[in-house]
Short mmCIF file of N, CA and C in Angstrom, two decimals:
data_model
loop_
_atom_site.label_atom_id
_atom_site.label_comp_id
_atom_site.label_asym_id
_atom_site.label_seq_id
_atom_site.Cartn_x
_atom_site.Cartn_y
_atom_site.Cartn_z
N MET H 22 159.30 -64.53 -134.46
CA MET H 22 158.45 -65.08 -134.78
C MET H 22 157.16 -65.17 -134.67
N THR H 23 157.08 -64.16 -134.18
CA THR H 23 155.67 -63.46 -133.91
C THR H 23 155.19 -62.89 -135.26
N ARG H 24 156.41 -62.00 -135.87
CA ARG H 24 156.03 -61.67 -137.33
C ARG H 24 156.17 -62.76 -138.19
N LEU H 25 156.45 -63.65 -138.49
CA LEU H 25 155.82 -64.34 -138.86
C LEU H 25 154.30 -65.57 -139.15
N ILE H 26 153.97 -65.10 -137.77
CA ILE H 26 153.03 -65.99 -137.87
C ILE H 26 151.75 -64.64 -138.07
N SER H 27 152.16 -63.60 -137.75
CA SER H 27 151.08 -62.47 -138.43
C SER H 27 150.90 -62.62 -140.28
N ALA H 28 152.60 -62.78 -140.38
CA ALA H 28 152.71 -62.25 -142.15
C ALA H 28 152.03 -63.55 -142.95
N LEU H 29 151.46 -64.93 -141.62
CA LEU H 29 150.98 -66.14 -142.68
C LEU H 29 150.00 -66.11 -142.02
N PHE H 30 149.08 -65.63 -141.28
CA PHE H 30 147.71 -64.79 -141.62
C PHE H 30 147.33 -63.98 -142.11
N SER H 31 147.83 -63.17 -142.42
CA SER H 31 147.79 -62.17 -143.87
C SER H 31 147.14 -62.28 -145.01
N LEU H 32 148.40 -63.70 -144.97
CA LEU H 32 149.02 -63.73 -146.35
C LEU H 32 147.78 -64.94 -146.53
N PHE H 33 147.40 -65.78 -145.29
CA PHE H 33 145.72 -66.23 -145.58
C PHE H 33 144.64 -65.58 -145.51
N TRP H 34 144.55 -64.67 -144.80
CA TRP H 34 143.31 -63.67 -144.76
C TRP H 34 143.10 -63.24 -146.27
N MET H 35 144.38 -62.57 -146.43
CA MET H 35 144.34 -61.95 -148.39
C MET H 35 143.92 -62.94 -149.21
N THR H 36 144.37 -64.33 -149.45
CA THR H 36 143.45 -65.79 -150.00
C THR H 36 142.27 -65.42 -150.18
N GLN H 37 141.98 -65.63 -148.54
CA GLN H 37 140.54 -66.37 -148.60
C GLN H 37 139.74 -64.77 -148.65
N VAL H 38 140.04 -63.86 -148.91
CA VAL H 38 139.07 -62.03 -149.42
C VAL H 38 138.87 -62.20 -150.47
N THR H 39 139.50 -62.69 -151.24
CA THR H 39 140.26 -62.73 -152.92
C THR H 39 139.30 -63.69 -153.38
N ALA H 40 138.95 -64.99 -153.24
CA ALA H 40 138.23 -66.19 -154.03
C ALA H 40 136.50 -65.83 -153.47
N GLN H 41 136.59 -66.16 -154.93
CA GLN H 41 134.84 -66.14 -155.38
C GLN H 41 133.88 -66.60 -154.29
N GLU H 42 132.82 -65.94 -154.07
CA GLU H 42 132.55 -66.58 -153.02
C GLU H 42 130.75 -66.62 -153.55
N CYS H 43 130.17 -68.27 -153.07
CA CYS H 43 128.76 -68.29 -153.75
C CYS H 43 127.52 -68.85 -153.11
N LEU H 44 126.45 -68.31 -153.05
CA LEU H 44 125.70 -68.91 -152.53
C LEU H 44 125.50 -70.39 -153.48
N THR H 45 125.39 -71.99 -151.67
CA THR H 45 125.91 -72.89 -152.23
C THR H 45 124.43 -73.43 -152.83
N ASN H 46 122.87 -73.09 -152.32
CA ASN H 46 122.21 -73.41 -152.65
C ASN H 46 121.54 -73.13 -153.91
N ALA H 47 121.59 -71.49 -154.64
CA ALA H 47 120.95 -70.67 -155.04
C ALA H 47 120.61 -71.16 -156.34
N VAL H 48 120.15 -70.74 -156.82
CA VAL H 48 120.00 -71.17 -158.65
C VAL H 48 121.10 -70.65 -159.52
N GLU H 49 122.13 -70.57 -160.71
CA GLU H 49 122.80 -69.73 -160.73
C GLU H 49 121.70 -69.14 -162.26
N THR H 50 122.37 -67.97 -162.08
CA THR H 50 122.02 -67.18 -163.44
C THR H 50 122.94 -66.94 -164.36
N THR H 51 123.97 -67.28 -164.35
CA THR H 51 125.21 -68.09 -165.44
C THR H 51 125.70 -68.69 -165.30
N PRO H 52 124.72 -69.53 -165.45
CA PRO H 52 125.71 -71.20 -165.89
C PRO H 52 126.29 -71.62 -167.03
N ASP H 53 126.66 -71.67 -166.72
CA ASP H 53 128.40 -72.52 -168.19
C ASP H 53 127.39 -72.91 -169.42
N GLU H 54 126.62 -73.36 -169.40
CA GLU H 54 125.51 -73.41 -170.27
C GLU H 54 124.97 -72.32 -171.09
N VAL H 55 125.33 -70.98 -170.56
CA VAL H 55 124.67 -70.12 -171.63
C VAL H 55 125.99 -69.74 -172.05
N PHE H 56 127.37 -69.76 -171.78
CA PHE H 56 128.49 -69.57 -172.85
C PHE H 56 128.64 -70.09 -173.52
N SER H 57 129.51 -70.26 -174.23
CA SER H 57 130.13 -70.63 -175.68
C SER H 57 131.26 -69.93 -176.22
N GLU H 58 131.79 -70.93 -176.18
CA GLU H 58 133.33 -69.84 -176.92
C GLU H 58 133.31 -69.69 -177.93
N VAL H 59 134.18 -68.56 -179.08
CA VAL H 59 134.19 -68.38 -179.96
C VAL H 59 135.14 -68.35 -180.58
N THR H 60 136.38 -67.95 -179.65
CA THR H 60 137.48 -68.14 -180.41
C THR H 60 138.30 -68.10 -178.70
N THR H 61 139.05 -67.71 -178.29
CA THR H 61 139.81 -68.87 -177.25
C THR H 61 139.72 -67.84 -176.74
N ASP H 62 139.32 -66.25 -177.12
CA ASP H 62 140.04 -64.86 -176.21
C ASP H 62 138.04 -64.34 -176.83
N THR H 63 137.35 -64.84 -176.97
CA THR H 63 136.00 -64.02 -177.48
C THR H 63 134.95 -65.26 -176.80
N ILE H 64 134.05 -64.96 -176.07
CA ILE H 64 132.86 -65.76 -175.81
C ILE H 64 131.39 -65.30 -175.84
N LEU H 65 130.45 -66.18 -176.23
CA LEU H 65 129.11 -65.87 -176.87
C LEU H 65 128.03 -66.23 -175.95
N HIS H 66 127.44 -64.92 -175.36
CA HIS H 66 126.08 -65.03 -174.36
C HIS H 66 125.31 -65.99 -175.12
N ILE H 67 124.64 -67.14 -174.79
CA ILE H 67 123.70 -67.30 -176.01
C ILE H 67 122.89 -66.87 -175.55
N PRO H 68 121.82 -66.38 -174.31
CA PRO H 68 120.67 -65.28 -174.64
C PRO H 68 120.29 -64.46 -174.56
N THR H 69 121.37 -63.52 -175.21
CA THR H 69 121.69 -62.37 -175.21
C THR H 69 122.11 -62.30 -177.23
N GLY H 70 122.72 -62.84 -177.36
CA GLY H 70 123.68 -63.49 -178.68
C GLY H 70 124.43 -61.80 -178.66
N LEU H 71 125.40 -61.47 -177.38
CA LEU H 71 126.49 -60.84 -178.22
C LEU H 71 128.05 -61.62 -177.29
N ILE H 72 128.61 -60.86 -178.01
CA ILE H 72 129.61 -61.94 -178.40
C ILE H 72 130.67 -61.05 -177.55
N TRP H 73 131.30 -61.62 -176.21
CA TRP H 73 132.25 -60.87 -174.96
C TRP H 73 133.57 -60.76 -175.51
N GLN H 74 134.77 -59.93 -175.04
CA GLN H 74 136.38 -59.98 -175.06
C GLN H 74 136.10 -61.17 -173.33
N ARG H 75 137.07 -61.83 -173.88
CA ARG H 75 137.39 -62.70 -172.13
C ARG H 75 137.65 -61.85 -171.37
N CYS H 76 138.97 -61.38 -171.42
CA CYS H 76 139.40 -60.76 -170.67
C CYS H 76 139.41 -58.71 -171.15
N ALA H 77 139.40 -57.79 -169.29
CA ALA H 77 139.31 -56.91 -169.84
C ALA H 77 140.54 -56.06 -169.83
N VAL H 78 140.06 -54.64 -170.68
CA VAL H 78 141.10 -54.59 -171.50
C VAL H 78 142.17 -54.66 -170.49
N GLY H 79 143.00 -54.27 -171.46
CA GLY H 79 144.72 -54.04 -171.19
C GLY H 79 145.10 -55.62 -170.36
N GLN H 80 144.34 -56.62 -170.27
CA GLN H 80 144.41 -58.42 -170.25
C GLN H 80 144.86 -58.78 -171.71
N THR H 81 145.46 -60.11 -171.48
CA THR H 81 145.21 -60.97 -172.51
C THR H 81 145.09 -62.33 -172.24
N TRP H 82 144.55 -63.13 -173.08
CA TRP H 82 144.12 -64.65 -173.37
C TRP H 82 145.51 -65.00 -173.08
N SER H 83 145.90 -66.19 -172.14
CA SER H 83 146.91 -67.01 -172.49
C SER H 83 146.47 -68.66 -172.02
N ASP H 84 146.91 -69.84 -173.51
CA ASP H 84 145.54 -70.45 -173.64
C ASP H 84 146.99 -71.65 -172.58
N GLU H 85 148.27 -70.81 -172.43
CA GLU H 85 148.93 -72.04 -171.79
C GLU H 85 148.31 -72.34 -170.01
N THR H 86 148.05 -71.22 -169.42
CA THR H 86 147.24 -71.22 -168.66
C THR H 86 145.86 -70.69 -168.53
N GLU H 87 145.25 -70.78 -169.52
CA GLU H 87 144.04 -70.91 -169.61
C GLU H 87 143.14 -69.51 -168.31
N THR H 88 143.66 -68.39 -168.62
CA THR H 88 143.58 -67.52 -167.98
C THR H 88 143.44 -66.33 -168.21
N CYS H 89 143.47 -65.06 -168.35
CA CYS H 89 143.35 -63.94 -168.87
C CYS H 89 144.77 -63.38 -167.80
N THR H 90 145.81 -62.49 -167.84
CA THR H 90 146.94 -62.54 -167.57
C THR H 90 147.40 -60.79 -168.07
N GLY H 91 147.95 -60.11 -166.79
CA GLY H 91 147.77 -59.10 -166.45
C GLY H 91 147.35 -58.33 -166.06
N ASP H 92 147.50 -56.86 -166.44
CA ASP H 92 146.66 -56.35 -165.50
C ASP H 92 145.78 -55.44 -166.57
N ALA H 93 145.05 -55.33 -165.74
CA ALA H 93 143.43 -54.91 -166.30
C ALA H 93 143.93 -53.76 -166.63
N GLU H 94 143.90 -52.40 -167.07
CA GLU H 94 143.52 -51.11 -167.40
C GLU H 94 142.54 -50.73 -166.66
N GLN H 95 142.48 -49.56 -166.15
CA GLN H 95 141.38 -48.15 -165.60
C GLN H 95 141.70 -47.13 -166.02
N LEU H 96 140.50 -46.43 -166.91
CA LEU H 96 140.50 -45.62 -168.04
C LEU H 96 139.63 -44.34 -167.58
N THR H 97 139.52 -43.89 -168.31
CA THR H 97 138.34 -42.08 -167.75
C THR H 97 137.19 -43.39 -168.73
N TRP H 98 135.92 -42.72 -169.33
CA TRP H 98 134.89 -42.97 -170.23
C TRP H 98 135.42 -42.32 -171.48
N GLN H 99 136.08 -41.14 -170.87
CA GLN H 99 136.54 -40.88 -172.14
C GLN H 99 137.32 -41.11 -173.12
N GLN H 100 138.54 -42.17 -172.23
CA GLN H 100 140.07 -42.39 -173.03
C GLN H 100 138.43 -43.91 -173.01
N ALA H 101 138.24 -44.36 -171.96
CA ALA H 101 137.19 -45.80 -172.85
C ALA H 101 136.58 -45.18 -174.17
N LEU H 102 136.03 -44.63 -174.46
CA LEU H 102 135.70 -44.09 -175.94
C LEU H 102 136.42 -44.19 -176.18
N VAL H 103 137.70 -43.68 -177.08
CA VAL H 103 138.56 -43.66 -177.33
C VAL H 103 139.67 -44.69 -177.71
N TYR H 104 139.21 -45.54 -176.66
CA TYR H 104 140.00 -47.29 -176.38
C TYR H 104 138.61 -47.61 -177.72
N THR H 105 137.83 -47.45 -177.56
CA THR H 105 137.03 -48.47 -178.43
C THR H 105 137.03 -48.18 -179.58
N ARG H 106 137.00 -46.81 -179.92
CA ARG H 106 136.72 -46.48 -181.34
C ARG H 106 137.83 -46.98 -181.86
N ASP H 107 139.26 -46.57 -181.23
CA ASP H 107 140.07 -47.09 -182.13
C ASP H 107 140.27 -48.09 -182.46
N TYR H 108 139.90 -49.52 -181.11
CA TYR H 108 140.70 -50.82 -181.46
C TYR H 108 139.92 -51.66 -182.54
N ASP H 109 138.49 -50.55 -182.34
CA ASP H 109 137.40 -51.50 -183.87
C ASP H 109 137.67 -50.54 -185.28
N ALA H 110 138.05 -50.08 -185.00
CA ALA H 110 138.91 -49.45 -186.64
C ALA H 110 140.69 -50.40 -187.51
N GLU H 111 140.32 -50.80 -186.37
CA GLU H 111 141.45 -51.79 -186.86
C GLU H 111 140.93 -53.32 -187.68
N LEU H 112 139.71 -53.49 -186.55
CA LEU H 112 138.94 -55.08 -187.30
C LEU H 112 138.23 -54.93 -187.71
N LEU H 113 137.32 -53.63 -187.85
CA LEU H 113 136.14 -53.48 -188.08
C LEU H 113 134.92 -54.46 -188.11
N ALA H 114 135.04 -54.85 -186.76
CA ALA H 114 134.38 -56.50 -186.01
C ALA H 114 133.08 -55.50 -185.60
N GLY H 115 132.79 -54.74 -184.95
CA GLY H 115 131.49 -54.33 -184.34
C GLY H 115 132.02 -54.04 -182.80
N TRP H 116 132.84 -53.70 -182.54
CA TRP H 116 133.31 -54.23 -180.82
C TRP H 116 133.16 -52.48 -180.11
N ARG H 117 132.55 -52.69 -179.37
CA ARG H 117 132.00 -51.23 -178.73
C ARG H 117 131.78 -51.90 -177.03
N MET H 118 131.24 -50.35 -176.46
CA MET H 118 131.09 -50.20 -175.39
C MET H 118 129.62 -50.74 -175.24
N PRO H 119 129.73 -51.85 -173.74
CA PRO H 119 127.79 -52.55 -173.51
C PRO H 119 127.29 -51.38 -173.39
N ASN H 120 125.87 -51.57 -172.93
CA ASN H 120 124.95 -50.84 -172.25
C ASN H 120 124.89 -51.66 -170.62
N VAL H 121 124.36 -50.42 -170.07
CA VAL H 121 124.73 -51.54 -168.94
C VAL H 121 124.17 -52.27 -168.33
N LYS H 122 122.46 -53.06 -169.27
CA LYS H 122 121.76 -54.01 -169.60
C LYS H 122 122.25 -54.66 -170.06
N GLU H 123 123.27 -54.56 -171.34
CA GLU H 123 124.47 -56.24 -171.81
C GLU H 123 125.34 -56.06 -170.87
N LEU H 124 125.39 -55.36 -170.06
CA LEU H 124 127.20 -55.65 -168.97
C LEU H 124 126.41 -56.19 -167.78
N ALA H 125 125.02 -55.65 -167.78
CA ALA H 125 124.59 -56.77 -165.96
C ALA H 125 124.33 -57.59 -166.64
N SER H 126 123.85 -58.24 -167.92
CA SER H 126 123.50 -59.94 -168.51
C SER H 126 124.37 -60.88 -168.32
N LEU H 127 125.87 -60.74 -167.33
CA LEU H 127 127.39 -61.01 -167.58
C LEU H 127 127.70 -61.19 -165.55
N THR H 128 126.62 -60.51 -165.25
CA THR H 128 126.83 -60.70 -163.88
C THR H 128 126.18 -61.79 -163.02
N GLU H 129 126.94 -62.74 -162.55
CA GLU H 129 126.75 -63.77 -161.71
C GLU H 129 125.60 -63.20 -160.30
N ARG H 130 124.55 -63.44 -159.97
CA ARG H 130 123.95 -62.87 -158.51
C ARG H 130 124.33 -62.89 -157.85
N ASN H 131 125.08 -64.83 -157.90
CA ASN H 131 124.43 -65.17 -156.40
C ASN H 131 125.86 -65.60 -155.96
N CYS H 132 127.01 -64.88 -156.85
CA CYS H 132 128.77 -64.81 -156.12
C CYS H 132 128.61 -63.25 -155.81
N VAL H 133 129.98 -63.14 -154.91
CA VAL H 133 130.92 -62.18 -154.75
C VAL H 133 131.89 -61.68 -155.02
N ARG H 134 132.80 -61.66 -155.47
CA ARG H 134 134.52 -61.55 -155.31
C ARG H 134 135.04 -61.78 -156.83
N PRO H 135 134.77 -62.50 -157.35
CA PRO H 135 134.17 -61.44 -158.54
C PRO H 135 132.66 -62.28 -158.36
N SER H 136 131.69 -61.41 -159.28
CA SER H 136 129.95 -61.63 -159.79
C SER H 136 130.44 -61.92 -161.06
N ILE H 137 130.99 -62.67 -161.03
CA ILE H 137 130.49 -63.23 -163.26
C ILE H 137 131.05 -64.61 -163.01
N ASN H 138 130.76 -65.32 -164.55
CA ASN H 138 131.24 -66.66 -164.64
C ASN H 138 132.96 -66.72 -164.81
N THR H 139 133.46 -67.84 -163.26
CA THR H 139 135.19 -67.47 -164.17
C THR H 139 135.09 -68.89 -164.43
N SER H 140 134.37 -69.30 -165.26
CA SER H 140 134.79 -70.34 -165.93
C SER H 140 134.87 -69.32 -167.48
N PHE H 141 134.50 -68.85 -167.54
CA PHE H 141 134.43 -68.52 -168.98
C PHE H 141 134.98 -67.00 -168.87
N PHE H 142 135.26 -65.83 -168.04
CA PHE H 142 135.54 -64.61 -167.71
C PHE H 142 137.08 -64.91 -166.17
N PRO H 143 137.76 -64.86 -166.70
CA PRO H 143 138.57 -65.58 -164.97
C PRO H 143 139.09 -64.32 -164.91
N ALA H 144 140.09 -64.56 -163.69
CA ALA H 144 141.07 -63.03 -163.76
C ALA H 144 139.70 -61.26 -163.96
N THR H 145 138.83 -61.61 -163.81
CA THR H 145 138.05 -60.08 -163.73
C THR H 145 138.48 -59.57 -163.27
N PRO H 146 138.41 -58.25 -162.48
CA PRO H 146 138.52 -57.31 -161.74
C PRO H 146 137.08 -57.24 -160.96
N GLU H 147 137.43 -56.91 -160.06
CA GLU H 147 136.48 -58.01 -159.04
C GLU H 147 135.47 -55.86 -158.44
N ASP H 148 135.52 -54.32 -159.72
CA ASP H 148 135.27 -53.91 -159.35
C ASP H 148 134.53 -53.34 -160.52
N SER H 149 134.32 -51.90 -160.83
CA SER H 149 133.15 -51.71 -161.65
C SER H 149 134.22 -51.64 -162.96
N PHE H 150 132.73 -51.62 -163.80
CA PHE H 150 132.91 -51.13 -165.24
C PHE H 150 132.73 -50.25 -166.02
N TRP H 151 132.93 -50.21 -167.52
CA TRP H 151 132.22 -48.85 -167.75
C TRP H 151 131.29 -49.38 -168.35
N SER H 152 129.79 -48.65 -168.92
CA SER H 152 129.15 -49.13 -169.89
C SER H 152 128.81 -47.79 -170.36
N SER H 153 127.94 -47.64 -171.97
CA SER H 153 127.95 -47.17 -172.65
C SER H 153 126.44 -46.00 -172.04
N THR H 154 125.63 -46.19 -170.68
CA THR H 154 124.44 -46.09 -170.97
C THR H 154 125.15 -44.38 -169.51
N PRO H 155 124.61 -43.34 -170.25
CA PRO H 155 125.16 -42.26 -169.27
C PRO H 155 123.34 -41.42 -168.37
N SER H 156 124.08 -40.97 -167.72
CA SER H 156 122.88 -40.46 -166.71
C SER H 156 121.97 -39.88 -167.44
N LEU H 157 121.29 -39.64 -166.78
CA LEU H 157 119.72 -39.03 -167.12
C LEU H 157 119.60 -37.61 -166.40
N ASN H 158 119.73 -37.59 -165.42
CA ASN H 158 120.11 -36.42 -164.30
C ASN H 158 121.50 -36.04 -164.22
N ASP H 159 122.36 -36.53 -164.66
CA ASP H 159 123.24 -35.95 -164.60
C ASP H 159 124.54 -35.93 -165.60
N PRO H 160 125.28 -34.85 -166.74
CA PRO H 160 125.20 -35.30 -168.18
C PRO H 160 127.17 -36.28 -167.84
N GLU H 161 128.03 -35.70 -166.38
CA GLU H 161 129.32 -35.51 -165.91
C GLU H 161 129.41 -37.09 -165.41
N ARG H 162 128.24 -38.14 -165.47
CA ARG H 162 127.58 -39.52 -165.29
C ARG H 162 127.27 -40.35 -166.15
N VAL H 163 127.89 -41.45 -165.94
CA VAL H 163 127.63 -42.80 -166.75
C VAL H 163 127.29 -44.20 -165.74
N TRP H 164 126.85 -44.64 -166.59
CA TRP H 164 126.12 -45.65 -164.98
C TRP H 164 127.56 -47.32 -165.33
N THR H 165 126.90 -47.44 -164.28
CA THR H 165 128.60 -49.23 -164.16
C THR H 165 127.92 -49.95 -163.13
N VAL H 166 129.13 -51.34 -163.54
CA VAL H 166 128.30 -52.81 -163.57
C VAL H 166 129.62 -52.86 -162.22
N ALA H 167 129.38 -52.63 -161.39
CA ALA H 167 130.55 -53.95 -160.39
C ALA H 167 130.11 -55.03 -160.55
N PHE H 168 131.38 -55.54 -160.51
CA PHE H 168 132.08 -57.06 -160.45
C PHE H 168 132.38 -57.93 -159.38
N PHE H 169 132.00 -56.68 -158.09
CA PHE H 169 132.31 -57.27 -157.05
C PHE H 169 131.33 -57.21 -156.60
N ASN H 170 129.69 -57.48 -156.30
CA ASN H 170 128.60 -57.77 -156.33
C ASN H 170 127.82 -57.57 -157.48
N ALA H 171 127.96 -56.97 -158.59
CA ALA H 171 126.49 -57.01 -159.48
C ALA H 171 126.10 -56.12 -158.96
N SER H 172 126.24 -55.39 -158.22
CA SER H 172 126.24 -53.52 -157.93
C SER H 172 125.90 -52.99 -159.04
N TYR H 173 124.95 -52.06 -159.29
CA TYR H 173 124.60 -51.02 -160.70
C TYR H 173 125.19 -49.04 -159.93
N SER H 174 125.65 -48.79 -160.15
CA SER H 174 125.63 -47.29 -160.07
C SER H 174 126.28 -46.31 -160.72
N ILE H 175 126.18 -44.90 -160.06
CA ILE H 175 126.58 -44.09 -161.67
C ILE H 175 127.75 -42.83 -160.58
N LYS H 176 128.91 -42.86 -162.20
CA LYS H 176 130.51 -42.53 -161.59
C LYS H 176 130.28 -41.40 -162.55
N GLU H 177 131.07 -40.54 -162.01
CA GLU H 177 131.60 -39.30 -162.96
C GLU H 177 132.81 -40.25 -164.26
N LYS H 178 132.03 -38.76 -165.02
CA LYS H 178 133.61 -39.44 -165.65
C LYS H 178 134.56 -39.45 -166.65
N GLN H 179 134.90 -39.03 -164.61
CA GLN H 179 136.00 -38.50 -164.73
C GLN H 179 136.91 -39.90 -164.02
N ARG H 180 136.67 -40.53 -163.27
CA ARG H 180 136.73 -41.26 -163.13
C ARG H 180 137.70 -43.24 -163.61
N ALA H 181 138.65 -43.59 -163.23
CA ALA H 181 139.38 -44.19 -163.82
C ALA H 181 138.44 -45.59 -163.89
N VAL H 182 137.53 -46.53 -164.67
CA VAL H 182 137.01 -47.60 -164.15
C VAL H 182 137.32 -48.67 -165.60
N TYR H 183 137.23 -50.05 -165.01
CA TYR H 183 138.06 -51.36 -165.86
C TYR H 183 136.94 -51.14 -167.54
N LEU H 184 137.14 -51.60 -168.01
CA LEU H 184 136.05 -51.57 -169.54
C LEU H 184 136.49 -53.31 -170.45
N ARG H 185 135.57 -53.67 -170.66
CA ARG H 185 136.11 -54.91 -171.70
C ARG H 185 134.62 -54.85 -172.75
N LEU H 186 134.90 -54.86 -174.19
CA LEU H 186 134.18 -54.73 -175.69
C LEU H 186 133.22 -56.07 -175.97
N VAL H 187 131.75 -55.61 -176.63
CA VAL H 187 131.09 -56.35 -176.93
C VAL H 187 130.99 -56.31 -178.37
N ARG H 188 130.37 -56.48 -178.66
CA ARG H 188 129.23 -57.54 -180.48
C ARG H 188 128.36 -57.30 -180.32
N THR H 189 127.81 -57.79 -180.62
CA THR H 189 126.17 -58.12 -181.85
C THR H 189 127.17 -59.57 -182.82
N ASN H 190 126.59 -60.83 -182.29
CA ASN H 190 127.01 -62.28 -182.87
C ASN H 190 126.02 -61.32 -184.55
N ARG H 191 127.58 -61.22 -185.31
CA ARG H 191 126.76 -61.42 -186.74
C ARG H 191 127.31 -63.20 -187.62
N PRO H 192 127.04 -63.83 -188.59
CA PRO H 192 127.77 -63.96 -189.95
C PRO H 192 128.71 -63.77 -190.51
N ASP H 193 129.50 -64.60 -190.73
CA ASP H 193 130.86 -63.98 -191.36
C ASP H 193 130.63 -64.17 -192.29
#
């Protein structure tokens, strides 16, 4: 019985820890109105004119469940660069790794776990995502944005970090 209670408490605690938490009286920094669905798996961020992949690399959009499914992949910075090059080589649509300011524009600074608009970017890993912005002081490090708490940091290029691609909105 003690094990059952302990297991249920652990399950309850894990559920509570992983739920997005937001300030209730704060003005949203990324309300639904600043986004528009371009396709089921791409989202336009209206203020910047950027089109984002809805899911992190490794995940796919499911129309049935209306969420990103599968496991997001963590890549080294070099792997992320190669992935981005190869991904766009097939499509020729201008997909690229975002710079740190572009990536930060997606953060919902009033929320944590994750700090992103979950209506448009569900199942976003609560961890760091690569940017294309290198550190000015250390050539072995690159800026990342953490969607755990909307923080910025510089990480070593050999670290495994998540990736979400972006492209400039352009007429077809």
